[in-house]
PDB file of C-alpha atoms and ligand atoms in Angstrom:
ATOM      1  CA  MET A   1     -33.342  18.795  16.713  1.00 90.00           C
ATOM      2  CA  LYS A   2     -29.546  19.006  15.283  1.00 96.00           C
ATOM      3  CA  ILE A   3     -28.885  16.068  12.239  1.00 98.00           C
ATOM      4  CA  THR A   4     -25.392  15.343  15.103  1.00 98.00           C
ATOM      5  CA  ASP A   5     -28.408  14.112  17.391  1.00 97.00           C
ATOM      6  CA  THR A   6     -29.594  11.383  15.439  1.00 98.00           C
ATOM      7  CA  GLU A   7     -28.544   8.127  15.372  1.00 98.00           C
ATOM      8  CA  ILE A   8     -26.447   7.696  12.323  1.00 98.00           C
ATOM      9  CA  LEU A   9     -24.446  10.682  13.853  1.00 98.00           C
ATOM     10  CA  GLN A  10     -23.923   9.841  16.594  1.00 98.00           C
ATOM     11  CA  ALA A  11     -22.537   6.343  15.800  1.00 98.00           C
ATOM     12  CA  PHE A  12     -20.288   7.759  13.850  1.00 99.00           C
ATOM     13  CA  ILE A  13     -19.165   9.761  16.259  1.00 99.00           C
ATOM     14  CA  ARG A  14     -18.944   6.822  18.929  1.00 98.00           C
ATOM     15  CA  THR A  15     -17.215   4.676  16.097  1.00 99.00           C
ATOM     16  CA  CYS A  16     -14.573   8.690  16.385  1.00 98.00           C
ATOM     17  CA  GLU A  17     -14.384   8.504  19.777  1.00 98.00           C
ATOM     18  CA  ASP A  18     -13.813   5.052  20.566  1.00 98.00           C
ATOM     19  CA  GLY A  19     -10.852   4.602  18.182  1.00 99.00           C
ATOM     20  CA  TRP A  20      -9.007   7.760  20.110  1.00 98.00           C
ATOM     21  CA  LEU A  21     -10.188   6.192  22.702  1.00 98.00           C
ATOM     22  CA  GLN A  22      -7.786   2.397  22.072  1.00 98.00           C
ATOM     23  CA  GLY A  23      -5.099   5.102  21.398  1.00 98.00           C
ATOM     24  CA  TRP A  24      -5.304   4.491  17.214  1.00 99.00           C
ATOM     25  CA  HIS A  25      -5.316   7.590  16.232  1.00 98.00           C
ATOM     26  CA  GLU A  26      -2.594  10.145  17.061  1.00 98.00           C
ATOM     27  CA  ARG A  27      -2.946  13.638  15.212  1.00 98.00           C
ATOM     28  CA  ASN A  28      -4.856  13.549  12.122  1.00 98.00           C
ATOM     29  CA  GLY A  29      -4.756  10.449  11.947  1.00 98.00           C
ATOM     30  CA  GLY A  30      -7.353   7.796  10.798  1.00 98.00           C
ATOM     31  CA  ASN A  31     -10.103   8.276   8.587  1.00 98.00           C
ATOM     32  CA  LEU A  32     -13.687   6.496   8.594  1.00 98.00           C
ATOM     33  CA  THR A  33     -16.714   6.349   6.063  1.00 98.00           C
ATOM     34  CA  TYR A  34     -19.954   5.309   6.326  1.00 99.00           C
ATOM     35  CA  LEU A  35     -22.610   4.693   3.356  1.00 99.00           C
ATOM     36  CA  LEU A  36     -25.661   6.055   3.539  1.00 98.00           C
ATOM     37  CA  LYS A  37     -29.077   4.421   3.065  1.00 98.00           C
ATOM     38  CA  ALA A  38     -31.241   5.667   0.998  1.00 97.00           C
ATOM     39  CA  GLU A  39     -34.210   6.686   3.243  1.00 98.00           C
ATOM     40  CA  GLU A  40     -30.972   7.897   6.347  1.00 98.00           C
ATOM     41  CA  ALA A  41     -29.716  10.417   3.149  1.00 98.00           C
ATOM     42  CA  GLU A  42     -33.587  11.488   3.120  1.00 98.00           C
ATOM     43  CA  ALA A  43     -34.142  11.742   6.708  1.00 97.00           C
ATOM     44  CA  LEU A  44     -31.000  13.572   7.101  1.00 98.00           C
ATOM     45  CA  LYS A  45     -31.350  16.490   4.370  1.00 97.00           C
ATOM     46  CA  PRO A  46     -33.166  18.962   5.273  1.00 97.00           C
ATOM     47  CA  PHE A  47     -29.685  19.375   7.042  1.00 97.00           C
ATOM     48  CA  PHE A  48     -28.063  19.981   4.481  1.00 97.00           C
ATOM     49  CA  ARG A  49     -26.026  23.457   3.102  1.00 94.00           C
ATOM     50  CA  GLU A  50     -28.358  25.411   0.473  1.00 91.00           C
ATOM     51  CA  ALA A  51     -25.348  26.122  -1.005  1.00 86.00           C
ATOM     52  CA  CYS A  52     -23.804  23.692  -1.635  1.00 82.00           C
ATOM     53  CA  GLY A  53     -19.888  23.195  -1.991  1.00 83.00           C
ATOM     54  CA  GLU A  54     -18.118  22.476  -5.604  1.00 93.00           C
ATOM     55  CA  TRP A  55     -17.860  19.459  -7.274  1.00 97.00           C
ATOM     56  CA  VAL A  56     -14.460  18.189  -6.659  1.00 97.00           C
ATOM     57  CA  GLN A  57     -12.957  15.008  -9.264  1.00 96.00           C
ATOM     58  CA  MET A  58     -11.828  12.509  -6.972  1.00 92.00           C
ATOM     59  CA  GLY A  59      -9.834  10.588  -9.803  1.00 90.00           C
ATOM     60  CA  VAL A  60     -11.224   7.482  -8.888  1.00 92.00           C
ATOM     61  CA  GLN A  61     -15.387   6.415 -10.007  1.00 96.00           C
ATOM     62  CA  ALA A  62     -17.123   3.465  -9.435  1.00 97.00           C
ATOM     63  CA  GLU A  63     -20.555   3.245 -11.223  1.00 98.00           C
ATOM     64  CA  ASN A  64     -22.352   1.247  -8.306  1.00 98.00           C
ATOM     65  CA  LEU A  65     -21.701   4.382  -6.679  1.00 98.00           C
ATOM     66  CA  ARG A  66     -23.655   7.404  -8.915  1.00 98.00           C
ATOM     67  CA  GLY A  67     -25.381   9.664  -6.796  1.00 98.00           C
ATOM     68  CA  THR A  68     -25.972   8.329  -3.218  1.00 98.00           C
ATOM     69  CA  TYR A  69     -23.868  10.115  -0.050  1.00 98.00           C
ATOM     70  CA  PHE A  70     -21.334   9.762   2.639  1.00 98.00           C
ATOM     71  CA  ILE A  71     -20.677  10.294   6.064  1.00 98.00           C
ATOM     72  CA  ALA A  72     -16.516  11.367   6.763  1.00 98.00           C
ATOM     73  CA  THR A  73     -13.895  11.776   8.555  1.00 98.00           C
ATOM     74  CA  GLY A  74     -12.140  15.850   7.617  1.00 98.00           C
ATOM     75  CA  SER A  75      -8.562  15.722   6.284  1.00 98.00           C
ATOM     76  CA  GLY A  76      -6.124  16.430   9.040  1.00 98.00           C
ATOM     77  CA  LYS A  77      -8.690  16.962  11.419  1.00 98.00           C
ATOM     78  CA  TYR A  78      -8.202  14.953  14.600  1.00 98.00           C
ATOM     79  CA  PHE A  79     -11.055  12.198  15.752  1.00 98.00           C
ATOM     80  CA  ARG A  80     -10.362  13.604  19.298  1.00 98.00           C
ATOM     81  CA  ASN A  81     -12.052  17.174  18.261  1.00 98.00           C
ATOM     82  CA  VAL A  82     -15.124  14.605  16.345  1.00 98.00           C
ATOM     83  CA  PRO A  83     -16.721  14.552  19.842  1.00 98.00           C
ATOM     84  CA  LEU A  84     -16.863  18.007  20.930  1.00 98.00           C
ATOM     85  CA  ALA A  85     -17.298  19.556  17.470  1.00 98.00           C
ATOM     86  CA  PRO A  86     -18.299  17.222  14.579  1.00 98.00           C
ATOM     87  CA  GLU A  87     -20.222  19.533  12.574  1.00 98.00           C
ATOM     88  CA  ASP A  88     -15.935  21.117  12.522  1.00 98.00           C
ATOM     89  CA  ASN A  89     -14.491  17.956  11.946  1.00 98.00           C
ATOM     90  CA  LEU A  90     -16.992  15.294   9.612  1.00 98.00           C
ATOM     91  CA  CYS A  91     -18.747  15.854   6.597  1.00 98.00           C
ATOM     92  CA  ILE A  92     -21.212  14.653   4.729  1.00 98.00           C
ATOM     93  CA  LEU A  93     -20.735  13.914   0.705  1.00 98.00           C
ATOM     94  CA  GLU A  94     -22.670  14.008  -2.131  1.00 98.00           C
ATOM     95  CA  ILE A  95     -22.193  12.033  -5.026  1.00 98.00           C
ATOM     96  CA  ASN A  96     -22.583  13.048  -9.182  1.00 98.00           C
ATOM     97  CA  ASP A  97     -24.112  11.079 -11.267  1.00 98.00           C
ATOM     98  CA  ALA A  98     -20.993  10.583 -12.734  1.00 98.00           C
ATOM     99  CA  GLY A  99     -19.289   8.819  -9.872  1.00 98.00           C
ATOM    100  CA  ASP A 100     -16.345  10.274 -10.303  1.00 97.00           C
ATOM    101  CA  SER A 101     -16.517  13.545  -7.667  1.00 98.00           C
ATOM    102  CA  TRP A 102     -17.979  14.590  -4.288  1.00 98.00           C
ATOM    103  CA  ARG A 103     -19.127  17.670  -2.868  1.00 97.00           C
ATOM    104  CA  ILE A 104     -20.335  19.658   0.722  1.00 97.00           C
ATOM    105  CA  VAL A 105     -23.577  19.187   1.491  1.00 97.00           C
ATOM    106  CA  TRP A 106     -23.070  19.506   5.635  1.00 98.00           C
ATOM    107  CA  GLY A 107     -20.197  19.862   8.148  1.00 98.00           C
ATOM    108  CA  LEU A 108     -17.135  20.991   7.514  1.00 98.00           C
ATOM    109  CA  GLU A 109     -17.810  24.386   8.602  1.00 97.00           C
ATOM    110  CA  LYS A 110     -14.800  25.764   9.524  1.00 97.00           C
ATOM    111  CA  GLY A 111     -13.576  24.487   6.374  1.00 96.00           C
ATOM    112  CA  GLY A 112     -11.413  22.300   4.798  1.00 97.00           C
ATOM    113  CA  ARG A 113     -12.186  18.478   2.772  1.00 97.00           C
ATOM    114  CA  PRO A 114     -12.357  15.201   3.971  1.00 98.00           C
ATOM    115  CA  THR A 115     -10.305  12.859   4.213  1.00 97.00           C
ATOM    116  CA  SER A 116      -7.044  12.689   1.920  1.00 93.00           C
ATOM    117  CA  GLU A 117      -7.265   8.897   1.607  1.00 92.00           C
ATOM    118  CA  PHE A 118     -11.175   9.404   0.051  1.00 94.00           C
ATOM    119  CA  PRO A 119     -10.209   8.182  -3.702  1.00 91.00           C
ATOM    120  CA  SER A 120      -9.396   4.914  -1.213  1.00 91.00           C
ATOM    121  CA  HIS A 121     -12.797   5.286   1.049  1.00 96.00           C
ATOM    122  CA  PHE A 122     -14.718   5.522  -2.116  1.00 97.00           C
ATOM    123  CA  LEU A 123     -12.570   2.355  -4.400  1.00 96.00           C
ATOM    124  CA  ASN A 124     -12.968  -0.144  -1.233  1.00 97.00           C
ATOM    125  CA  HIS A 125     -16.912   0.737  -0.894  1.00 98.00           C
ATOM    126  CA  SER A 126     -17.679   0.053  -4.277  1.00 98.00           C
ATOM    127  CA  VAL A 127     -15.397  -3.152  -4.335  1.00 98.00           C
ATOM    128  CA  ARG A 128     -17.504  -4.488  -1.009  1.00 98.00           C
ATOM    129  CA  LYS A 129     -21.061  -3.468  -2.434  1.00 98.00           C
ATOM    130  CA  GLU A 130     -20.379  -5.576  -4.923  1.00 98.00           C
ATOM    131  CA  VAL A 131     -19.051  -7.865  -3.286  1.00 98.00           C
ATOM    132  CA  THR A 132     -20.733  -8.043  -0.376  1.00 98.00           C
ATOM    133  CA  LYS A 133     -24.396  -7.522  -2.944  1.00 98.00           C
ATOM    134  CA  GLY A 134     -25.056  -4.718  -0.801  1.00 98.00           C
ATOM    135  CA  GLU A 135     -24.825  -4.641   2.962  1.00 98.00           C
ATOM    136  CA  ASN A 136     -21.484  -3.118   3.273  1.00 98.00           C
ATOM    137  CA  ARG A 137     -21.356   0.609   4.583  1.00 98.00           C
ATOM    138  CA  VAL A 138     -17.917   0.983   5.608  1.00 98.00           C
ATOM    139  CA  ILE A 139     -14.741   1.910   5.476  1.00 98.00           C
ATOM    140  CA  TYR A 140     -12.454   2.264   8.935  1.00 98.00           C
ATOM    141  CA  HIS A 141      -8.527   3.005   9.118  1.00 98.00           C
ATOM    142  CA  ALA A 142      -7.271   3.646  12.245  1.00 98.00           C
ATOM    143  CA  HIS A 143      -2.855   3.481  13.562  1.00 98.00           C
ATOM    144  CA  PRO A 144      -2.768   0.550  15.508  1.00 98.00           C
ATOM    145  CA  VAL A 145       0.320   0.388  17.159  1.00 98.00           C
ATOM    146  CA  ASN A 146       0.573  -3.287  16.844  1.00 98.00           C
ATOM    147  CA  ILE A 147      -0.821  -4.658  13.602  1.00 99.00           C
ATOM    148  CA  VAL A 148       1.892  -2.477  12.291  1.00 98.00           C
ATOM    149  CA  ALA A 149       5.072  -3.631  14.339  1.00 98.00           C
ATOM    150  CA  MET A 150       3.942  -6.633  12.783  1.00 98.00           C
ATOM    151  CA  THR A 151       4.881  -5.623   9.647  1.00 98.00           C
ATOM    152  CA  TYR A 152       8.644  -4.978  10.077  1.00 98.00           C
ATOM    153  CA  ILE A 153       9.060  -8.552  11.547  1.00 97.00           C
ATOM    154  CA  LEU A 154       6.627 -11.262   9.024  1.00 98.00           C
ATOM    155  CA  PRO A 155       6.472 -11.023   5.544  1.00 98.00           C
ATOM    156  CA  LEU A 156       3.906  -9.634   3.859  1.00 98.00           C
ATOM    157  CA  THR A 157       2.422 -11.426   2.788  1.00 98.00           C
ATOM    158  CA  ALA A 158      -1.856 -12.851   3.207  1.00 98.00           C
ATOM    159  CA  ARG A 159      -1.343 -15.774   4.590  1.00 98.00           C
ATOM    160  CA  ASP A 160       1.908 -15.091   6.268  1.00 98.00           C
ATOM    161  CA  PHE A 161       0.008 -11.988   8.099  1.00 99.00           C
ATOM    162  CA  THR A 162      -3.072 -14.279   8.086  1.00 99.00           C
ATOM    163  CA  ARG A 163      -2.029 -17.343  10.212  1.00 98.00           C
ATOM    164  CA  ALA A 164      -0.252 -15.579  12.618  1.00 98.00           C
ATOM    165  CA  LEU A 165      -3.810 -13.023  13.622  1.00 98.00           C
ATOM    166  CA  TRP A 166      -5.616 -16.559  13.465  1.00 98.00           C
ATOM    167  CA  LYS A 167      -3.299 -18.602  15.755  1.00 98.00           C
ATOM    168  CA  SER A 168      -2.558 -15.724  17.594  1.00 98.00           C
ATOM    169  CA  GLU A 169      -6.279 -15.843  19.321  1.00 98.00           C
ATOM    170  CA  THR A 170      -9.245 -18.446  19.276  1.00 98.00           C
ATOM    171  CA  GLU A 171     -12.029 -16.417  18.277  1.00 97.00           C
ATOM    172  CA  CYS A 172      -9.769 -14.883  14.962  1.00 98.00           C
ATOM    173  CA  PRO A 173     -10.215 -17.520  12.584  1.00 98.00           C
ATOM    174  CA  VAL A 174     -14.429 -17.083  13.656  1.00 98.00           C
ATOM    175  CA  VAL A 175     -14.626 -13.181  13.205  1.00 98.00           C
ATOM    176  CA  PHE A 176     -12.583 -12.831   9.665  1.00 98.00           C
ATOM    177  CA  PRO A 177     -12.166 -15.962   8.457  1.00 98.00           C
ATOM    178  CA  GLN A 178     -11.733 -15.270   4.930  1.00 98.00           C
ATOM    179  CA  GLY A 179      -8.204 -13.449   6.168  1.00 98.00           C
ATOM    180  CA  VAL A 180      -6.341 -10.222   5.821  1.00 98.00           C
ATOM    181  CA  GLY A 181      -4.519  -9.161   2.282  1.00 98.00           C
ATOM    182  CA  VAL A 182      -1.276  -6.767   2.850  1.00 98.00           C
ATOM    183  CA  ALA A 183      -0.292  -4.121   0.618  1.00 98.00           C
ATOM    184  CA  PRO A 184       3.304  -2.816   0.012  1.00 98.00           C
ATOM    185  CA  TRP A 185       4.649   0.334   1.897  1.00 98.00           C
ATOM    186  CA  MET A 186       3.142   2.283  -0.114  1.00 97.00           C
ATOM    187  CA  VAL A 187       3.186   6.582   0.111  1.00 95.00           C
ATOM    188  CA  PRO A 188      -0.703   6.751   1.396  1.00 93.00           C
ATOM    189  CA  GLY A 189      -3.367   9.673   0.116  1.00 87.00           C
ATOM    190  CA  GLY A 190      -3.150   9.147  -3.930  1.00 82.00           C
ATOM    191  CA  ALA A 191      -5.436   6.665  -6.998  1.00 83.00           C
ATOM    192  CA  GLU A 192      -2.155   4.168  -6.851  1.00 90.00           C
ATOM    193  CA  ILE A 193      -2.773   2.876  -3.386  1.00 92.00           C
ATOM    194  CA  ALA A 194      -6.136   2.875  -3.617  1.00 91.00           C
ATOM    195  CA  HIS A 195      -6.832   0.889  -6.235  1.00 93.00           C
ATOM    196  CA  VAL A 196      -4.545  -1.619  -4.966  1.00 96.00           C
ATOM    197  CA  THR A 197      -5.876  -1.551  -1.188  1.00 96.00           C
ATOM    198  CA  SER A 198      -9.271  -2.259  -3.211  1.00 96.00           C
ATOM    199  CA  GLY A 199      -8.074  -5.483  -5.447  1.00 97.00           C
ATOM    200  CA  LEU A 200      -7.556  -7.093  -1.649  1.00 98.00           C
ATOM    201  CA  MET A 201     -10.681  -5.724  -1.002  1.00 98.00           C
ATOM    202  CA  LYS A 202     -11.839  -8.036  -3.672  1.00 98.00           C
ATOM    203  CA  THR A 203     -11.161 -10.925  -1.483  1.00 98.00           C
ATOM    204  CA  TYR A 204     -11.043  -9.571   2.345  1.00 98.00           C
ATOM    205  CA  ASP A 205     -12.718  -7.434   4.565  1.00 97.00           C
ATOM    206  CA  ALA A 206      -9.392  -6.050   6.305  1.00 98.00           C
ATOM    207  CA  ALA A 207      -6.665  -4.849   4.198  1.00 98.00           C
ATOM    208  CA  VAL A 208      -2.743  -4.592   6.395  1.00 98.00           C
ATOM    209  CA  TRP A 209      -0.690  -1.243   4.627  1.00 98.00           C
ATOM    210  CA  ALA A 210       3.232  -1.666   5.948  1.00 98.00           C
ATOM    211  CA  HIS A 211       4.709   0.379   8.560  1.00 98.00           C
ATOM    212  CA  HIS A 212       1.152   2.678   7.772  1.00 98.00           C
ATOM    213  CA  GLY A 213      -2.114   0.706   9.489  1.00 98.00           C
ATOM    214  CA  LEU A 214      -5.068  -1.329   8.978  1.00 98.00           C
ATOM    215  CA  PHE A 215      -7.902  -0.944   6.725  1.00 97.00           C
ATOM    216  CA  VAL A 216     -11.561  -2.315   8.002  1.00 98.00           C
ATOM    217  CA  SER A 217     -14.801  -2.494   6.096  1.00 98.00           C
ATOM    218  CA  GLY A 218     -18.520  -3.882   7.549  1.00 98.00           C
ATOM    219  CA  PRO A 219     -21.734  -3.794   6.906  1.00 98.00           C
ATOM    220  CA  ASP A 220     -22.519  -1.624  10.045  1.00 98.00           C
ATOM    221  CA  LEU A 221     -20.172   0.796  12.370  1.00 98.00           C
ATOM    222  CA  ASP A 222     -19.739  -1.802  15.073  1.00 98.00           C
ATOM    223  CA  THR A 223     -19.256  -4.711  12.927  1.00 98.00           C
ATOM    224  CA  ALA A 224     -16.405  -2.916  11.495  1.00 98.00           C
ATOM    225  CA  PHE A 225     -15.023  -1.498  14.333  1.00 99.00           C
ATOM    226  CA  GLY A 226     -15.309  -5.186  15.879  1.00 98.00           C
ATOM    227  CA  LEU A 227     -13.177  -6.402  13.329  1.00 99.00           C
ATOM    228  CA  MET A 228     -10.181  -3.548  13.816  1.00 99.00           C
ATOM    229  CA  HIS A 229     -10.358  -4.032  16.962  1.00 99.00           C
ATOM    230  CA  THR A 230     -10.080  -8.508  16.920  1.00 99.00           C
ATOM    231  CA  ILE A 231      -7.430  -7.761  14.274  1.00 99.00           C
ATOM    232  CA  GLU A 232      -5.457  -5.773  16.421  1.00 99.00           C
ATOM    233  CA  LYS A 233      -5.700  -7.330  19.797  1.00 98.00           C
ATOM    234  CA  ALA A 234      -4.815 -10.834  18.242  1.00 98.00           C
ATOM    235  CA  ALA A 235      -1.714  -8.708  16.396  1.00 99.00           C
ATOM    236  CA  GLU A 236      -0.563  -7.533  20.625  1.00 98.00           C
ATOM    237  CA  ILE A 237      -0.820 -11.070  21.623  1.00 98.00           C
ATOM    238  CA  TYR A 238       1.243 -11.953  19.013  1.00 98.00           C
ATOM    239  CA  MET A 239       3.759  -8.510  19.662  1.00 98.00           C
ATOM    240  CA  LEU A 240       4.630  -9.794  23.477  1.00 97.00           C
ATOM    241  CA  VAL A 241       4.857 -13.290  22.196  1.00 97.00           C
ATOM    242  CA  GLN A 242       7.812 -12.471  20.072  1.00 96.00           C
ATOM    243  CA  SER A 243       9.226 -10.332  21.957  1.00 96.00           C
ATOM    244  CA  ALA A 244       8.656 -12.228  25.773  1.00 96.00           C
ATOM    245  CA  GLY A 245       9.920 -15.432  23.814  1.00 91.00           C
ATOM    246  CA  GLY A 246      12.903 -13.855  22.656  1.00 91.00           C
ATOM    247  CA  GLY A 247      10.930 -15.380  18.996  1.00 88.00           C
ATOM    248  CA  ARG A 248      10.719 -18.548  20.628  1.00 92.00           C
ATOM    249  CA  THR A 249       6.748 -20.229  20.102  1.00 93.00           C
ATOM    250  CA  GLY A 250       6.395 -23.118  22.622  1.00 94.00           C
ATOM    251  CA  GLN A 251       2.685 -23.683  20.955  1.00 97.00           C
ATOM    252  CA  THR A 252       0.320 -23.104  19.002  1.00 97.00           C
ATOM    253  CA  ILE A 253      -3.168 -23.618  17.528  1.00 98.00           C
ATOM    254  CA  PRO A 254      -3.348 -26.142  14.943  1.00 98.00           C
ATOM    255  CA  ASP A 255      -3.879 -25.836  12.022  1.00 98.00           C
ATOM    256  CA  SER A 256      -6.636 -28.722  12.235  1.00 98.00           C
ATOM    257  CA  GLY A 257      -7.546 -26.300  15.442  1.00 98.00           C
ATOM    258  CA  ILE A 258      -8.803 -24.000  13.024  1.00 98.00           C
ATOM    259  CA  ARG A 259     -10.206 -26.246  10.402  1.00 98.00           C
ATOM    260  CA  ASP A 260     -12.780 -27.119  13.607  1.00 98.00           C
ATOM    261  CA  ILE A 261     -13.562 -24.063  14.568  1.00 98.00           C
ATOM    262  CA  ALA A 262     -14.572 -23.234  11.513  1.00 98.00           C
ATOM    263  CA  ARG A 263     -16.939 -26.178  11.991  1.00 98.00           C
ATOM    264  CA  ASP A 264     -17.827 -25.643  14.820  1.00 98.00           C
ATOM    265  CA  PHE A 265     -18.743 -21.607  14.167  1.00 98.00           C
ATOM    266  CA  GLY A 266     -20.128 -22.101  11.108  1.00 98.00           C
ATOM    267  CA  VAL A 267     -17.723 -20.077   8.726  1.00 98.00           C
ATOM    268  CA  THR A 268     -16.002 -20.783   5.635  1.00 98.00           C
ATOM    269  CA  ILE A 269     -12.413 -20.612   6.367  1.00 98.00           C
ATOM    270  CA  ASN A 270     -10.087 -19.391   3.812  1.00 98.00           C
ATOM    271  CA  GLU A 271      -8.375 -22.334   3.265  1.00 98.00           C
ATOM    272  CA  ALA A 272      -5.031 -21.577   1.271  1.00 97.00           C
ATOM    273  CA  PHE A 273      -3.274 -19.959   3.862  1.00 98.00           C
ATOM    274  CA  LEU A 274      -3.915 -23.713   5.742  1.00 98.00           C
ATOM    275  CA  ASN A 275      -0.948 -26.881   5.620  1.00 97.00           C
ATOM    276  CA  ALA A 276      -2.849 -29.774   3.786  1.00 91.00           C
ATOM    277  CA  GLU A 277      -4.463 -32.285   5.714  1.00 82.00           C
TER     278      GLU A 277
HETATM  279  O1  2HA B   1      -5.457  10.858   7.747  1.00 82.34           O
HETATM  280  O2  2HA B   1      -4.169   8.044   8.739  1.00 82.34           O
HETATM  281  O3  2HA B   1      -3.462   7.299   6.039  1.00 82.34           O
HETATM  282  C1  2HA B   1      -4.344  11.341   8.019  1.00 82.34           C
HETATM  283  C2  2HA B   1      -4.174   9.218   7.650  1.00 82.34           C
HETATM  284  C3  2HA B   1      -3.883   8.828   6.100  1.00 82.34           C
HETATM  285 ZN1   ZN B   2      -3.392   6.047   7.977  1.00 82.34          ZN
END
C-alpha cells in the first residue's frame, strides 16, 4: 500500500481533480490544505521521509496549530497534474512546537514548497479551528469565473455579496446562512492578505477576494468543495441574469422568503444582511 492509496490522500486528490474539472484552476491557480486529525497523522507517519526538510518560518504564528500536520498543494503546481503525480504536486507539512514554521515530511519529490498562500491558509485554519471548536479541517482557494466577475460589478461589501448570492439560488441561505465576507483587492501571497482573510473567517466560512477568487472552509473536503460549488453556481446565475437582463431584474426572492427558508430548514440566518421587517 502506498500513502497515496490511503482514504484521506485519495479524497484530497479527488478534490483537486474535481476543482480542475470545474474550471477553477487555470495553470497553478488555487490551493488546498487539510489539517490532519491526530490519528490520521499517526497512520501516515510510516510513509514520512527519514530526513525531513528544513524548518521554514511562515511570518505568522498560531498557538492552536502547534505540532499539527497538513496536507497541502505545492507552490506553482497545477491542480490538473495532481491525480497523475500526487507525490510531486502535494506535500505533508509538520508545524513546529512554536507554531510558526513548517517542514516537509512527505511529497514534492522533485522539489518545491507548499502553496504561496500557506500563511493565509494557516491563519484561516487557526481562526476556523477556534470558531468551530475544532471541527474545521479544510481551507480551499480557487479562481471560479463568476464570483470573480461579480467583484467588478457590486460594491465590495459582505452585505452586497451575501444578498446577491442568497437571492440567486434558493438553497444558498441554507448552505451559508452567515453570508460571505469580502476582501478588497490586495497583493496575494503575503502576511497582510492572510490577516485580512482570517479576520473575515472569524465571522464567515467563505471570503471573496476581489478580482482574484474565493476562499472557503469546512469540516471535511466534501463540505468545503460543496460550499465553493454552491457560491460559484449562485454567482453564475447572478451574472447570467445581469447579462441577459442588461442589469434589469424582473423579480427575485424577497427578504421575507429568506427568513421563511431559514425557519423551515432550521438555520440561523444572519439578520444583519436582511432588511428590517
Ligand atoms: O496558488 O491562486 O493566490 C496560486 C494562487 C495564489
Ligand atoms: Zn489565487
